[in-house]
PDB file of C-alpha atoms in Angstrom:
ATOM      1  CA  MET I  12     104.732 103.528  72.724  1.00  0.00           C
ATOM      2  CA  SER I  13     103.062 102.148  75.994  1.00  0.00           C
ATOM      3  CA  LEU I  14     102.631 104.420  78.595  1.00  0.00           C
ATOM      4  CA  ARG I  15     102.277 101.590  81.461  1.00  0.00           C
ATOM      5  CA  PRO I  16     106.056 102.191  82.776  1.00  0.00           C
ATOM      6  CA  LEU I  17     105.380 106.026  82.996  1.00  0.00           C
ATOM      7  CA  ALA I  18     102.214 105.031  84.864  1.00  0.00           C
ATOM      8  CA  ASP I  19     103.492 102.843  87.408  1.00  0.00           C
ATOM      9  CA  TRP I  20     106.278 105.502  88.019  1.00  0.00           C
ATOM     10  CA  LEU I  21     104.368 107.898  88.862  1.00  0.00           C
ATOM     11  CA  VAL I  22     102.253 105.304  91.271  1.00  0.00           C
ATOM     12  CA  TYR I  23     105.495 104.463  92.885  1.00  0.00           C
ATOM     13  CA  LEU I  24     106.561 108.080  93.223  1.00  0.00           C
ATOM     14  CA  LEU I  25     103.508 108.815  95.342  1.00  0.00           C
ATOM     15  CA  VAL I  26     103.804 106.090  97.372  1.00  0.00           C
ATOM     16  CA  ARG I  27     107.697 107.047  98.060  1.00  0.00           C
ATOM     17  CA  LEU I  28     105.895 110.764  98.802  1.00  0.00           C
ATOM     18  CA  PHE I  29     102.911 109.431 100.972  1.00  0.00           C
ATOM     19  CA  VAL I  30     105.968 106.913 102.744  1.00  0.00           C
ATOM     20  CA  CYS I  31     108.153 110.061 103.571  1.00  0.00           C
ATOM     21  CA  LEU I  32     104.877 112.205 104.818  1.00  0.00           C
ATOM     22  CA  VAL I  33     104.340 109.333 107.194  1.00  0.00           C
ATOM     23  CA  GLN I  34     107.481 109.237 108.855  1.00  0.00           C
ATOM     24  CA  SER I  35     107.554 112.716 109.343  1.00  0.00           C
ATOM     25  CA  LEU I  36     104.692 112.385 111.663  1.00  0.00           C
ATOM     26  CA  SER I  37     104.903 111.142 115.038  1.00  0.00           C
ATOM     27  CA  LEU I  38     103.014 107.322 115.619  1.00  0.00           C
ATOM     28  CA  GLU I  39     101.063 108.828 118.053  1.00  0.00           C
ATOM     29  CA  ARG I  40      99.536 111.298 115.106  1.00  0.00           C
ATOM     30  CA  CYS I  41      99.821 108.582 112.600  1.00  0.00           C
ATOM     31  CA  GLU I  42      96.848 106.590 115.174  1.00  0.00           C
ATOM     32  CA  ARG I  43      95.055 109.458 115.149  1.00  0.00           C
ATOM     33  CA  VAL I  44      94.667 110.046 111.803  1.00  0.00           C
ATOM     34  CA  SER I  45      94.188 106.372 110.846  1.00  0.00           C
ATOM     35  CA  ALA I  46      91.080 106.473 113.463  1.00  0.00           C
ATOM     36  CA  ALA I  47      89.677 109.518 111.411  1.00  0.00           C
ATOM     37  CA  LEU I  48      90.176 107.780 108.121  1.00  0.00           C
ATOM     38  CA  ALA I  49      88.709 104.394 109.539  1.00  0.00           C
ATOM     39  CA  TRP I  50      85.388 106.217 110.636  1.00  0.00           C
ATOM     40  CA  PHE I  51      85.738 107.566 106.624  1.00  0.00           C
ATOM     41  CA  PHE I  52      86.060 103.968 104.754  1.00  0.00           C
ATOM     42  CA  ALA I  53      83.858 102.218 107.598  1.00  0.00           C
ATOM     43  CA  ASP I  54      81.155 104.303 108.295  1.00  0.00           C
ATOM     44  CA  LEU I  55      80.701 107.409 105.229  1.00  0.00           C
ATOM     45  CA  VAL I  56      82.184 105.752 101.983  1.00  0.00           C
ATOM     46  CA  LYS I  57      81.664 101.997 103.323  1.00  0.00           C
ATOM     47  CA  ILE I  58      84.546 100.337 101.105  1.00  0.00           C
ATOM     48  CA  ARG I  59      83.712  96.734 100.539  1.00  0.00           C
ATOM     49  CA  GLY I  60      81.078  97.548 103.600  1.00  0.00           C
ATOM     50  CA  ARG I  61      78.566  94.244 102.428  1.00  0.00           C
ATOM     51  CA  VAL I  62      82.007  91.833 102.225  1.00  0.00           C
ATOM     52  CA  VAL I  63      82.841  92.727 105.556  1.00  0.00           C
ATOM     53  CA  ASP I  64      79.446  92.794 107.297  1.00  0.00           C
ATOM     54  CA  ASP I  65      78.623  89.715 105.616  1.00  0.00           C
ATOM     55  CA  ASN I  66      81.905  88.153 106.726  1.00  0.00           C
ATOM     56  CA  LEU I  67      81.314  89.235 110.146  1.00  0.00           C
ATOM     57  CA  ARG I  68      77.754  87.756 110.291  1.00  0.00           C
ATOM     58  CA  GLN I  69      79.510  84.576 109.282  1.00  0.00           C
ATOM     59  CA  ALA I  70      82.100  84.077 111.322  1.00  0.00           C
ATOM     60  CA  PHE I  71      79.886  85.622 114.565  1.00  0.00           C
ATOM     61  CA  PRO I  72      76.145  85.261 113.940  1.00  0.00           C
ATOM     62  CA  ASP I  73      75.370  86.484 117.826  1.00  0.00           C
ATOM     63  CA  MET I  74      77.383  89.704 116.939  1.00  0.00           C
ATOM     64  CA  SER I  75      74.954  92.772 116.818  1.00  0.00           C
ATOM     65  CA  SER I  76      75.019  95.409 114.064  1.00  0.00           C
ATOM     66  CA  ILE I  77      76.280  97.829 116.363  1.00  0.00           C
ATOM     67  CA  GLU I  78      79.535  95.814 117.654  1.00  0.00           C
ATOM     68  CA  ARG I  79      79.842  94.479 113.591  1.00  0.00           C
ATOM     69  CA  ARG I  80      80.107  98.502 113.029  1.00  0.00           C
ATOM     70  CA  ALA I  81      82.860  98.726 115.517  1.00  0.00           C
ATOM     71  CA  VAL I  82      84.624  95.533 114.768  1.00  0.00           C
ATOM     72  CA  THR I  83      84.968  97.279 110.963  1.00  0.00           C
ATOM     73  CA  ARG I  84      86.042 100.441 111.916  1.00  0.00           C
ATOM     74  CA  GLY I  85      88.456  98.941 114.348  1.00  0.00           C
ATOM     75  CA  MET I  86      89.578  97.100 111.343  1.00  0.00           C
ATOM     76  CA  TRP I  87      90.054 100.203 109.422  1.00  0.00           C
ATOM     77  CA  LYS I  88      91.881 101.497 111.878  1.00  0.00           C
ATOM     78  CA  HIS I  89      94.578  98.858 112.320  1.00  0.00           C
ATOM     79  CA  LEU I  90      95.219  98.628 108.258  1.00  0.00           C
ATOM     80  CA  LEU I  91      96.039 102.055 108.257  1.00  0.00           C
ATOM     81  CA  LEU I  92      97.861 101.951 111.310  1.00  0.00           C
ATOM     82  CA  MET I  93      99.537  98.810 110.017  1.00  0.00           C
ATOM     83  CA  ILE I  94     100.977 100.913 107.016  1.00  0.00           C
ATOM     84  CA  ALA I  95     101.980 103.701 109.595  1.00  0.00           C
ATOM     85  CA  GLU I  96     104.043 101.246 111.197  1.00  0.00           C
ATOM     86  CA  ILE I  97     105.767  99.202 108.884  1.00  0.00           C
ATOM     87  CA  ALA I  98     107.007 102.637 107.325  1.00  0.00           C
ATOM     88  CA  HIS I  99     108.264 103.594 110.867  1.00  0.00           C
ATOM     89  CA  ALA I 100     110.162  99.893 111.750  1.00  0.00           C
ATOM     90  CA  PRO I 101     113.157 100.166 109.714  1.00  0.00           C
ATOM     91  CA  ARG I 102     114.109 103.821 111.849  1.00  0.00           C
ATOM     92  CA  ARG I 103     112.773 102.492 115.438  1.00  0.00           C
ATOM     93  CA  ILE I 104     113.333  98.985 115.798  1.00  0.00           C
ATOM     94  CA  HIS I 105     117.137  97.369 116.184  1.00  0.00           C
ATOM     95  CA  ASP I 106     118.958  94.796 117.573  1.00  0.00           C
ATOM     96  CA  THR I 107     119.790  96.457 120.397  1.00  0.00           C
ATOM     97  CA  ASN I 108     115.783  98.242 120.997  1.00  0.00           C
ATOM     98  CA  TRP I 109     113.594  95.520 119.946  1.00  0.00           C
ATOM     99  CA  ARG I 110     112.218  94.689 123.459  1.00  0.00           C
ATOM    100  CA  ARG I 111     110.542  98.147 123.396  1.00  0.00           C
ATOM    101  CA  PHE I 112     108.394  97.024 121.262  1.00  0.00           C
ATOM    102  CA  ILE I 113     108.323  93.513 120.942  1.00  0.00           C
ATOM    103  CA  ARG I 114     106.667  91.101 123.695  1.00  0.00           C
ATOM    104  CA  LEU I 115     107.446  87.690 123.113  1.00  0.00           C
ATOM    105  CA  LYS I 116     104.939  84.588 123.990  1.00  0.00           C
ATOM    106  CA  ASN I 117     105.892  80.903 124.171  1.00  0.00           C
ATOM    107  CA  MET I 118     109.130  81.747 124.128  1.00  0.00           C
ATOM    108  CA  GLY I 119     110.250  77.777 124.759  1.00  0.00           C
ATOM    109  CA  PRO I 120     108.313  76.414 121.674  1.00  0.00           C
ATOM    110  CA  MET I 121     109.180  79.509 119.748  1.00  0.00           C
ATOM    111  CA  MET I 122     113.341  79.315 120.349  1.00  0.00           C
ATOM    112  CA  ARG I 123     113.438  75.394 119.804  1.00  0.00           C
ATOM    113  CA  LEU I 124     111.293  75.925 116.742  1.00  0.00           C
ATOM    114  CA  LEU I 125     114.371  77.985 115.349  1.00  0.00           C
ATOM    115  CA  TRP I 126     117.507  76.448 116.961  1.00  0.00           C
ATOM    116  CA  GLU I 127     116.346  72.819 115.807  1.00  0.00           C
ATOM    117  CA  ASP I 128     118.467  72.295 112.264  1.00  0.00           C
ATOM    118  CA  ARG I 129     115.265  71.110 110.727  1.00  0.00           C
ATOM    119  CA  ALA I 130     112.849  72.968 107.938  1.00  0.00           C
ATOM    120  CA  ARG I 131     109.888  74.475 109.601  1.00  0.00           C
ATOM    121  CA  VAL I 132     106.800  75.981 108.296  1.00  0.00           C
ATOM    122  CA  LEU I 133     105.080  78.888 109.856  1.00  0.00           C
ATOM    123  CA  VAL I 134     101.692  79.475 109.354  1.00  0.00           C
ATOM    124  CA  SER I 135     100.196  82.729 110.144  1.00  0.00           C
ATOM    125  CA  ALA I 136      96.963  85.059 108.549  1.00  0.00           C
ATOM    126  CA  HIS I 137      96.162  88.529 107.492  1.00  0.00           C
ATOM    127  CA  TYR I 138      96.182  89.169 111.187  1.00  0.00           C
ATOM    128  CA  GLY I 139      98.115  91.790 113.382  1.00  0.00           C
ATOM    129  CA  ASN I 140     101.109  93.006 111.376  1.00  0.00           C
ATOM    130  CA  PHE I 141     102.339  89.969 109.827  1.00  0.00           C
ATOM    131  CA  GLU I 142     105.148  92.247 107.898  1.00  0.00           C
ATOM    132  CA  LEU I 143     106.328  93.547 110.929  1.00  0.00           C
ATOM    133  CA  ALA I 144     106.824  89.779 112.540  1.00  0.00           C
ATOM    134  CA  GLY I 145     108.809  88.424 109.506  1.00  0.00           C
ATOM    135  CA  TYR I 146     110.896  91.469 109.973  1.00  0.00           C
ATOM    136  CA  THR I 147     111.416  91.093 113.553  1.00  0.00           C
ATOM    137  CA  LEU I 148     112.402  87.291 112.904  1.00  0.00           C
ATOM    138  CA  GLY I 149     115.068  88.850 110.501  1.00  0.00           C
ATOM    139  CA  LEU I 150     116.161  91.317 113.006  1.00  0.00           C
ATOM    140  CA  PHE I 151     116.544  88.195 115.333  1.00  0.00           C
ATOM    141  CA  GLY I 152     119.054  86.393 112.767  1.00  0.00           C
ATOM    142  CA  TYR I 153     116.248  83.499 111.233  1.00  0.00           C
ATOM    143  CA  PRO I 154     115.643  84.843 107.696  1.00  0.00           C
ATOM    144  CA  THR I 155     112.501  83.355 106.456  1.00  0.00           C
ATOM    145  CA  PHE I 156     111.159  83.047 103.142  1.00  0.00           C
ATOM    146  CA  SER I 157     107.694  84.253 102.305  1.00  0.00           C
ATOM    147  CA  VAL I 158     105.069  83.613  99.753  1.00  0.00           C
ATOM    148  CA  ALA I 159     103.440  86.544  98.202  1.00  0.00           C
ATOM    149  CA  ARG I 160     102.286  87.955  94.566  1.00  0.00           C
ATOM    150  CA  THR I 161     104.657  89.768  92.654  1.00  0.00           C
ATOM    151  CA  LEU I 162     103.050  93.201  92.414  1.00  0.00           C
ATOM    152  CA  ASP I 163     102.281  94.511  88.670  1.00  0.00           C
ATOM    153  CA  ASN I 164     103.962  97.741  89.465  1.00  0.00           C
ATOM    154  CA  PRO I 165     107.505  96.751  89.254  1.00  0.00           C
ATOM    155  CA  TYR I 166     108.500  99.728  90.806  1.00  0.00           C
ATOM    156  CA  LEU I 167     106.861  99.167  93.867  1.00  0.00           C
ATOM    157  CA  ASP I 168     107.494  95.252  94.060  1.00  0.00           C
ATOM    158  CA  ARG I 169     111.156  96.426  94.208  1.00  0.00           C
ATOM    159  CA  PHE I 170     110.391  99.274  96.926  1.00  0.00           C
ATOM    160  CA  ILE I 171     108.568  96.259  99.223  1.00  0.00           C
ATOM    161  CA  GLY I 172     110.618  93.598  98.301  1.00  0.00           C
ATOM    162  CA  ARG I 173     113.363  95.907  99.825  1.00  0.00           C
ATOM    163  CA  PHE I 174     111.890  96.799 103.091  1.00  0.00           C
ATOM    164  CA  ARG I 175     110.839  93.301 103.392  1.00  0.00           C
ATOM    165  CA  GLY I 176     114.654  91.974 102.772  1.00  0.00           C
ATOM    166  CA  ALA I 177     116.311  94.683 104.805  1.00  0.00           C
ATOM    167  CA  LYS I 178     116.613  91.793 107.559  1.00  0.00           C
ATOM    168  CA  GLY I 179     116.393  89.118 105.949  1.00  0.00           C
ATOM    169  CA  GLN I 180     112.952  88.262 104.739  1.00  0.00           C
ATOM    170  CA  HIS I 181     113.133  86.645 101.294  1.00  0.00           C
ATOM    171  CA  ILE I 182     110.185  86.665  98.941  1.00  0.00           C
ATOM    172  CA  LEU I 183     109.321  84.125  96.992  1.00  0.00           C
ATOM    173  CA  PRO I 184     107.012  84.182  93.916  1.00  0.00           C
ATOM    174  CA  LYS I 185     103.474  82.959  94.651  1.00  0.00           C
ATOM    175  CA  GLN I 186     103.333  81.387  91.171  1.00  0.00           C
ATOM    176  CA  GLY I 187     106.218  78.717  89.826  1.00  0.00           C
ATOM    177  CA  SER I 188     107.897  78.778  93.107  1.00  0.00           C
ATOM    178  CA  ALA I 189     107.000  74.826  94.180  1.00  0.00           C
ATOM    179  CA  ASP I 190     110.702  73.749  92.847  1.00  0.00           C
ATOM    180  CA  GLU I 191     112.276  76.230  95.013  1.00  0.00           C
ATOM    181  CA  ILE I 192     110.332  75.805  98.156  1.00  0.00           C
ATOM    182  CA  ALA I 193     111.370  72.396  97.853  1.00  0.00           C
ATOM    183  CA  ALA I 194     115.224  72.914  97.734  1.00  0.00           C
ATOM    184  CA  LEU I 195     114.743  75.401 100.581  1.00  0.00           C
ATOM    185  CA  LEU I 196     113.125  73.167 102.648  1.00  0.00           C
ATOM    186  CA  ALA I 197     115.603  70.049 101.860  1.00  0.00           C
ATOM    187  CA  ALA I 198     118.472  72.782 102.760  1.00  0.00           C
ATOM    188  CA  ARG I 199     116.322  73.576 106.452  1.00  0.00           C
ATOM    189  CA  GLN I 200     115.135  77.156 105.889  1.00  0.00           C
ATOM    190  CA  THR I 201     112.097  78.398 107.255  1.00  0.00           C
ATOM    191  CA  LEU I 202     109.066  79.073 104.980  1.00  0.00           C
ATOM    192  CA  SER I 203     106.174  81.712 105.991  1.00  0.00           C
ATOM    193  CA  VAL I 204     103.044  81.525 104.825  1.00  0.00           C
ATOM    194  CA  LEU I 205      99.678  83.393 105.110  1.00  0.00           C
ATOM    195  CA  ALA I 206      97.165  80.412 105.105  1.00  0.00           C
ATOM    196  CA  ASP I 207      93.703  82.279 105.071  1.00  0.00           C
ATOM    197  CA  GLN I 208      93.118  82.998 101.013  1.00  0.00           C
ATOM    198  CA  HIS I 209      90.422  81.250  99.147  1.00  0.00           C
ATOM    199  CA  ALA I 210      92.117  78.577  97.072  1.00  0.00           C
ATOM    200  CA  GLY I 211      89.549  77.704  94.562  1.00  0.00           C
ATOM    201  CA  PRO I 212      87.453  74.556  93.929  1.00  0.00           C
ATOM    202  CA  LYS I 213      90.003  72.252  94.216  1.00  0.00           C
ATOM    203  CA  GLY I 214      91.449  73.599  97.108  1.00  0.00           C
ATOM    204  CA  CYS I 215      91.322  71.348 100.597  1.00  0.00           C
ATOM    205  CA  TRP I 216      87.898  72.187 102.044  1.00  0.00           C
ATOM    206  CA  VAL I 217      88.017  72.809 105.863  1.00  0.00           C
ATOM    207  CA  ASP I 218      85.910  74.149 108.332  1.00  0.00           C
ATOM    208  CA  PHE I 219      86.276  78.077 109.226  1.00  0.00           C
ATOM    209  CA  PHE I 220      84.251  80.055 111.483  1.00  0.00           C
ATOM    210  CA  GLY I 221      81.803  77.135 111.424  1.00  0.00           C
ATOM    211  CA  ARG I 222      81.736  77.127 107.356  1.00  0.00           C
ATOM    212  CA  PRO I 223      83.312  74.851 104.752  1.00  0.00           C
ATOM    213  CA  ALA I 224      86.564  77.285 103.005  1.00  0.00           C
ATOM    214  CA  SER I 225      89.096  76.187 100.687  1.00  0.00           C
ATOM    215  CA  THR I 226      92.451  76.336 101.551  1.00  0.00           C
ATOM    216  CA  HIS I 227      95.424  75.869 100.141  1.00  0.00           C
ATOM    217  CA  LYS I 228      96.812  71.971 100.273  1.00  0.00           C
ATOM    218  CA  ALA I 229     100.681  72.702  99.626  1.00  0.00           C
ATOM    219  CA  ILE I 230     100.982  74.123 103.122  1.00  0.00           C
ATOM    220  CA  ALA I 231     100.661  70.877 104.753  1.00  0.00           C
ATOM    221  CA  LEU I 232     101.855  68.726 101.895  1.00  0.00           C
ATOM    222  CA  PHE I 233     105.225  70.837 102.438  1.00  0.00           C
ATOM    223  CA  ALA I 234     105.629  70.120 106.259  1.00  0.00           C
ATOM    224  CA  LEU I 235     104.372  66.291 105.792  1.00  0.00           C
ATOM    225  CA  SER I 236     106.842  65.657 103.069  1.00  0.00           C
ATOM    226  CA  ASN I 237     109.830  67.402 104.201  1.00  0.00           C
ATOM    227  CA  GLY I 238     109.412  66.340 108.085  1.00  0.00           C
ATOM    228  CA  ALA I 239     109.245  69.918 108.711  1.00  0.00           C
ATOM    229  CA  PRO I 240     107.319  71.145 112.235  1.00  0.00           C
ATOM    230  CA  LEU I 241     104.436  73.376 111.151  1.00  0.00           C
ATOM    231  CA  ALA I 242     103.876  76.390 113.804  1.00  0.00           C
ATOM    232  CA  VAL I 243     100.830  78.375 113.944  1.00  0.00           C
ATOM    233  CA  SER I 244     102.261  82.355 114.520  1.00  0.00           C
ATOM    234  CA  PHE I 245     100.952  85.494 115.010  1.00  0.00           C
ATOM    235  CA  ALA I 246     102.119  89.150 115.372  1.00  0.00           C
ATOM    236  CA  ARG I 247      99.452  90.730 118.035  1.00  0.00           C
ATOM    237  CA  ARG I 248      99.273  94.655 118.783  1.00  0.00           C
ATOM    238  CA  LEU I 249      98.919  95.331 122.184  1.00  0.00           C
ATOM    239  CA  GLY I 250      96.847  98.479 122.152  1.00  0.00           C
ATOM    240  CA  ARG I 251      99.827 101.010 121.886  1.00  0.00           C
ATOM    241  CA  PRO I 252     101.449 101.641 118.040  1.00  0.00           C
ATOM    242  CA  LEU I 253     104.293  98.935 117.179  1.00  0.00           C
ATOM    243  CA  HIS I 254     104.116  97.515 120.549  1.00  0.00           C
ATOM    244  CA  TYR I 255     103.389  93.826 119.381  1.00  0.00           C
ATOM    245  CA  GLU I 256     103.000  90.599 120.968  1.00  0.00           C
ATOM    246  CA  MET I 257     104.666  88.000 119.379  1.00  0.00           C
ATOM    247  CA  GLY I 258     104.387  84.129 119.497  1.00  0.00           C
ATOM    248  CA  ILE I 259     103.862  80.516 118.360  1.00  0.00           C
ATOM    249  CA  GLU I 260     100.302  79.447 119.530  1.00  0.00           C
ATOM    250  CA  ALA I 261     100.633  75.539 118.305  1.00  0.00           C
ATOM    251  CA  VAL I 262     102.853  73.120 116.642  1.00  0.00           C
ATOM    252  CA  ALA I 263     102.396  70.345 115.024  1.00  0.00           C
ATOM    253  CA  ASP I 264     105.500  67.958 114.493  1.00  0.00           C
ATOM    254  CA  PRO I 265     105.497  65.652 111.452  1.00  0.00           C
ATOM    255  CA  HIS I 266     108.083  63.126 113.584  1.00  0.00           C
ATOM    256  CA  SER I 267     105.403  62.696 116.606  1.00  0.00           C
ATOM    257  CA  LEU I 268     101.876  63.717 115.204  1.00  0.00           C
ATOM    258  CA  PRO I 269      99.113  61.593 116.710  1.00  0.00           C
ATOM    259  CA  ALA I 270      97.429  59.605 114.197  1.00  0.00           C
ATOM    260  CA  ASP I 271      94.082  61.912 114.135  1.00  0.00           C
ATOM    261  CA  LEU I 272      96.317  64.808 112.183  1.00  0.00           C
ATOM    262  CA  ASN I 273      98.424  62.705 109.595  1.00  0.00           C
ATOM    263  CA  GLY I 274      96.973  63.735 106.669  1.00  0.00           C
ATOM    264  CA  VAL I 275      96.827  66.682 104.577  1.00  0.00           C
ATOM    265  CA  PRO I 276      92.905  67.523 105.426  1.00  0.00           C
ATOM    266  CA  GLU I 277      93.317  66.674 108.923  1.00  0.00           C
ATOM    267  CA  LEU I 278      96.515  69.124 109.055  1.00  0.00           C
ATOM    268  CA  THR I 279      95.142  72.023 107.533  1.00  0.00           C
ATOM    269  CA  GLN I 280      91.501  71.650 109.592  1.00  0.00           C
ATOM    270  CA  TRP I 281      94.276  72.027 112.642  1.00  0.00           C
ATOM    271  CA  PHE I 282      95.687  75.125 111.851  1.00  0.00           C
ATOM    272  CA  THR I 283      92.977  76.590 109.890  1.00  0.00           C
ATOM    273  CA  ARG I 284      91.151  75.916 113.717  1.00  0.00           C
ATOM    274  CA  GLU I 285      94.090  77.480 115.619  1.00  0.00           C
ATOM    275  CA  LEU I 286      94.369  80.416 113.090  1.00  0.00           C
ATOM    276  CA  GLU I 287      90.498  80.792 113.671  1.00  0.00           C
ATOM    277  CA  GLY I 288      90.621  80.793 117.755  1.00  0.00           C
ATOM    278  CA  ILE I 289      93.943  83.577 117.128  1.00  0.00           C
ATOM    279  CA  ILE I 290      91.652  85.562 115.074  1.00  0.00           C
ATOM    280  CA  ARG I 291      88.832  85.485 117.790  1.00  0.00           C
ATOM    281  CA  THR I 292      91.076  87.041 120.153  1.00  0.00           C
ATOM    282  CA  ALA I 293      91.297  90.462 118.514  1.00  0.00           C
ATOM    283  CA  PRO I 294      88.926  90.540 115.446  1.00  0.00           C
ATOM    284  CA  ASP I 295      89.072  93.985 114.778  1.00  0.00           C
ATOM    285  CA  GLN I 296      93.169  92.892 113.634  1.00  0.00           C
ATOM    286  CA  TYR I 297      91.891  90.552 111.023  1.00  0.00           C
ATOM    287  CA  TRP I 298      91.414  91.706 107.487  1.00  0.00           C
ATOM    288  CA  TRP I 299      87.708  90.998 107.195  1.00  0.00           C
ATOM    289  CA  LEU I 300      87.801  92.501 103.162  1.00  0.00           C
ATOM    290  CA  HIS I 301      88.651  88.750 101.444  1.00  0.00           C
ATOM    291  CA  ARG I 302      85.929  86.968 100.557  1.00  0.00           C
ATOM    292  CA  ARG I 303      87.346  83.832 102.579  1.00  0.00           C
ATOM    293  CA  TRP I 304      83.862  81.758 101.558  1.00  0.00           C
ATOM    294  CA  LYS I 305      83.467  81.377  98.171  1.00  0.00           C
ATOM    295  CA  GLY I 306      81.034  78.325  96.594  1.00  0.00           C
ATOM    296  CA  GLU I 307      80.697  74.973  98.213  1.00  0.00           C
ATOM    297  CA  PRO I 308      82.941  71.942  98.246  1.00  0.00           C
ATOM    298  CA  PRO I 309      82.520  69.654  95.193  1.00  0.00           C
ATOM    299  CA  ALA I 310      81.429  67.001  97.218  1.00  0.00           C
ATOM    300  CA  LYS I 311      78.193  68.968  98.665  1.00  0.00           C
ATOM    301  CA  THR I 312      77.548  69.992  95.291  1.00  0.00           C
ATOM    302  CA  ARG I 313      77.422  66.658  93.773  1.00  0.00           C
ATOM    303  CA  ARG I 314      75.063  65.456  96.801  1.00  0.00           C
ATOM    304  CA  LYS I 315      72.610  68.389  95.924  1.00  0.00           C
ATOM    305  CA  GLU I 316      72.752  67.536  92.270  1.00  0.00           C
ATOM    306  CA  LYS I 317      72.059  63.594  92.479  1.00  0.00           C
ATOM    307  CA  PRO I 318      68.260  63.785  93.710  1.00  0.00           C
ATOM    308  CA  ALA I 319      67.509  66.069  90.996  1.00  0.00           C
ATOM    309  CA  ALA I 320      69.223  63.508  88.310  1.00  0.00           C
ATOM    310  CA  THR I 321      66.764  61.002  90.111  1.00  0.00           C
ATOM    311  CA  ALA I 322      63.916  62.673  90.172  1.00  0.00           C
ATOM    312  CA  VAL I 323      64.487  63.400  86.156  1.00  0.00           C
ATOM    313  CA  GLY I 324      64.767  59.653  85.577  1.00  0.00           C
ATOM    314  CA  SER I 325      61.837  58.316  87.763  1.00  0.00           C
ATOM    315  CA  PRO I 326      58.637  57.416  85.695  1.00  0.00           C
TER     316      PRO I 326
END
């Protein structure tokens, strides 16, 4: 008899107990605890310390080692506080008081995008509190369909899904949902995607912080093939816990794209560049834990191999 279901249930129970503990604390206390744990994770244990430091070196070559340590510590504090904010949000943010917590930027483009009777694709990154952004849009009456990996633990997967779906944020599995996404866009729904993860050697290679990064082609394809405006969005913390600025940084509309954006590589580079600009405004709110840069574009690899082949065949 497999012990996996029991182990999954015990992990789920521990997570629920942890959430109850977090909810029993004030957000101010959560912030102090997050700051202390951030020092422990960043400076003492140094979880994924080499990955984080290498990423920061690549993205900010002029940043000193002291500055990189400060950003790393700030990143951990942000991640831990983000967990506390997600636990507190359903009890604190409602349709009558959201203005106490959320400030909207670029209100005009945002409302036009949401009111138009068209499909739309919202692109963001592992930056700020992207979970809160989906929750808030659902609170406004604009449900979104987000792509996420199904968790191995079914109890945790259902638990997190209930939070995300409480106000209308529906989750689509990362694998095998292409047909469902096409149907949703044809029905003029809103697709929300995080566009800053490595897409493998067959992805669309674009510049990200001065280095080639493989990015998923499907994002630009969804927008171009469905005539759906592609909007780069963000939810940036404004200093205090659970206080955020949400907005649209830029919009690319397939109905009026300039010639230099009317293609998958060009549109992918465009939204990647916009995301980079957002991240630069508050680097400590970005997840530098990911190995965003892996390998090299296939074309570059072939160019490197060609001289060697010539040398072997030469007399």
